[in-house]
Amino acid sequence: MSKPPTPGPQPIGRDTSDRLSAAKLWLVSTDSPTTCGNMPYLATALYSLVPVVTEAVRDLTTDRYWRLYINSTWIAATDIPDVAPELAHAVWHLLADHPTRADDMGIRPATADHWRRAADATVAEMLAQAAIPSPVPGPAELDLRPGRSAEEYYAVLSGLPTADDTTRPDTADAPAEENTSGGEPEDPT
């Protein structure tokens, strides 16, 4: 037996298009309860997304090529003020260039979850600054110090040493090695 085909892209329907436009407007309007109205770059980013309707995603997501994959069933059933934070979350990953930065960090499937959580933490901070509820945990919920880069959060989450890692021994405080040769210590100069 063959598998059923994975649902591919579908034409964007009028209702989906209207709801997506309303969510974008909700984010960038100066009358919005958010502070995004004073972020002109956000409007440019939101309106640069290329919508692709597909049932292959649960709600919405983007890729590095600025395609916005939308589940039409989800967007039809979700209130605009609840769509907007998801949309802002997705676009801020692109504005922060998280896909390229993940490549630069050498992120692979084995470390992707740590990177996703680290990048999400930085996005959650941006959303909080714009008075947008975050759909993902921020640094406080992950027991991380706020105000760090995704790379710094990734180091902590993945167990890599960080610049301010206090668990590493400081070699300046280590005891000097004993002279076991029986003679006078060598003068290093």
XYZ file of C-alpha atoms in Angstrom:
189
model
C 0.000 0.000 0.000
C 1.252 3.444 -0.804
C 1.154 6.359 1.595
C -1.342 9.115 0.928
C 0.357 12.190 -0.509
C 1.433 14.892 1.899
C -0.871 17.863 1.525
C 0.977 20.397 -0.577
C 0.480 24.102 -1.072
C -3.035 25.242 -1.811
C -4.300 28.495 -3.272
C -4.783 31.143 -0.619
C -8.497 31.608 -0.029
C -10.147 34.955 0.524
C -10.926 34.240 4.187
C -7.335 33.165 4.926
C -5.965 36.196 3.088
C -8.294 38.562 4.949
C -7.474 37.073 8.356
C -3.742 37.194 7.638
C -4.051 40.848 6.586
C -6.035 41.630 9.730
C -3.356 40.037 11.937
C -0.626 42.045 10.211
C -2.642 45.256 10.600
C -3.323 44.432 14.263
C 0.439 44.267 14.837
C 1.493 47.450 13.048
C -1.467 49.721 13.761
C -0.821 52.660 16.027
C -4.186 51.866 17.650
C -3.020 48.361 18.546
C -2.566 47.395 22.205
C 1.021 46.528 21.263
C 3.907 48.945 20.802
C 4.607 47.619 17.299
C 3.053 50.717 15.732
C 6.388 52.506 16.241
C 8.409 49.754 14.521
C 8.269 50.512 10.786
C 10.681 47.688 9.969
C 8.144 45.214 11.347
C 5.522 46.311 8.814
C 8.041 45.924 5.988
C 8.930 42.434 7.222
C 5.321 41.331 7.693
C 4.297 42.464 4.227
C 7.387 40.837 2.684
C 6.247 37.348 3.702
C 5.025 35.108 0.888
C 1.984 33.169 2.136
C 1.730 29.463 1.337
C -1.403 27.667 2.506
C -0.782 24.078 3.566
C -2.260 21.574 5.968
C 1.275 20.211 6.565
C 1.782 22.703 9.439
C -0.183 22.888 12.686
C -0.613 26.680 12.705
C 1.984 28.801 10.922
C 5.711 28.836 10.357
C 8.282 30.423 8.079
C 11.370 29.303 6.254
C 14.617 31.127 5.540
C 13.225 32.288 2.185
C 10.506 34.360 3.873
C 7.713 31.970 2.939
C 4.914 31.921 5.500
C 3.263 28.507 5.707
C -0.279 28.814 7.053
C -2.780 26.174 8.050
C -6.074 27.612 6.753
C -8.129 25.589 9.244
C -6.104 26.998 12.144
C -6.264 30.618 10.995
C -10.033 30.355 10.390
C -10.592 29.045 13.926
C -8.237 31.464 15.719
C -9.031 34.996 16.873
C -6.948 37.698 15.186
C -5.378 38.845 18.502
C -4.167 35.231 18.899
C -2.885 34.934 15.311
C -0.872 38.151 15.598
C 1.595 36.949 18.291
C 2.290 33.779 16.309
C 2.917 35.887 13.219
C 5.162 38.313 15.114
C 7.068 35.381 16.610
C 7.701 33.877 13.172
C 8.792 37.134 11.538
C 11.162 38.067 14.381
C 13.056 34.839 13.788
C 13.621 36.061 10.245
C 14.510 39.602 11.307
C 17.103 38.145 13.679
C 18.394 35.942 10.839
C 18.165 32.853 13.038
C 18.385 30.388 10.110
C 21.763 31.766 8.956
C 23.031 32.077 12.500
C 22.102 28.427 13.104
C 24.160 27.511 10.044
C 27.068 29.573 11.394
C 26.806 27.729 14.722
C 26.877 24.361 12.969
C 23.448 23.392 14.285
C 22.528 19.857 13.318
C 19.479 17.697 14.073
C 21.034 16.535 17.354
C 21.390 20.132 18.614
C 18.414 21.715 16.846
C 16.134 21.590 19.893
C 18.634 23.596 21.983
C 18.972 26.158 19.176
C 15.185 26.409 18.695
C 14.668 27.040 22.419
C 17.524 29.571 22.506
C 16.253 31.468 19.466
C 12.697 31.346 20.843
C 13.928 32.873 24.116
C 15.371 35.884 22.276
C 12.163 36.275 20.270
C 10.089 36.070 23.466
C 12.121 38.994 24.845
C 11.420 41.059 21.724
C 7.722 40.262 21.943
C 7.648 41.295 25.607
C 9.252 44.645 24.713
C 6.488 45.176 22.153
C 3.753 44.186 24.655
C 2.881 41.071 22.640
C 2.179 37.861 24.566
C 4.751 35.250 23.623
C 3.628 31.840 22.409
C 6.955 30.370 23.635
C 8.918 30.449 26.906
C 11.234 33.369 27.482
C 14.560 33.387 29.327
C 12.972 33.522 32.797
C 10.911 30.377 32.132
C 14.090 28.612 30.964
C 16.128 29.814 33.978
C 18.330 31.951 31.702
C 19.593 35.473 32.267
C 17.690 37.975 30.119
C 19.281 40.151 27.472
C 21.512 37.557 25.872
C 21.937 36.468 22.278
C 20.562 33.221 20.905
C 24.138 31.966 20.700
C 24.667 32.597 24.424
C 21.385 30.909 25.336
C 22.319 28.000 23.068
C 25.640 27.572 24.881
C 23.887 27.384 28.248
C 21.090 25.085 27.053
C 23.443 22.718 25.260
C 26.019 22.633 28.067
C 28.781 24.451 26.201
C 31.067 26.646 28.322
C 30.173 30.321 28.261
C 32.281 33.417 28.826
C 30.820 33.889 32.300
C 30.692 30.202 33.235
C 31.630 30.069 36.924
C 31.813 26.273 36.974
C 35.150 26.207 35.135
C 38.181 26.194 37.407
C 40.223 29.367 37.305
C 43.798 28.349 36.618
C 45.145 31.385 38.479
C 43.718 29.963 41.719
C 45.010 26.424 41.100
C 47.764 25.223 43.417
C 51.267 25.342 41.975
C 52.667 22.032 40.860
C 55.085 20.424 43.295
C 58.731 20.177 42.355
C 59.412 16.447 42.450
C 62.843 16.576 40.803
C 64.660 17.043 44.098
C 66.572 20.113 42.907
C 65.846 23.784 42.837
C 62.851 24.867 40.751
C 63.770 25.948 37.248
C 63.638 29.652 36.544
C 61.169 30.090 33.694
C 62.890 33.292 32.497
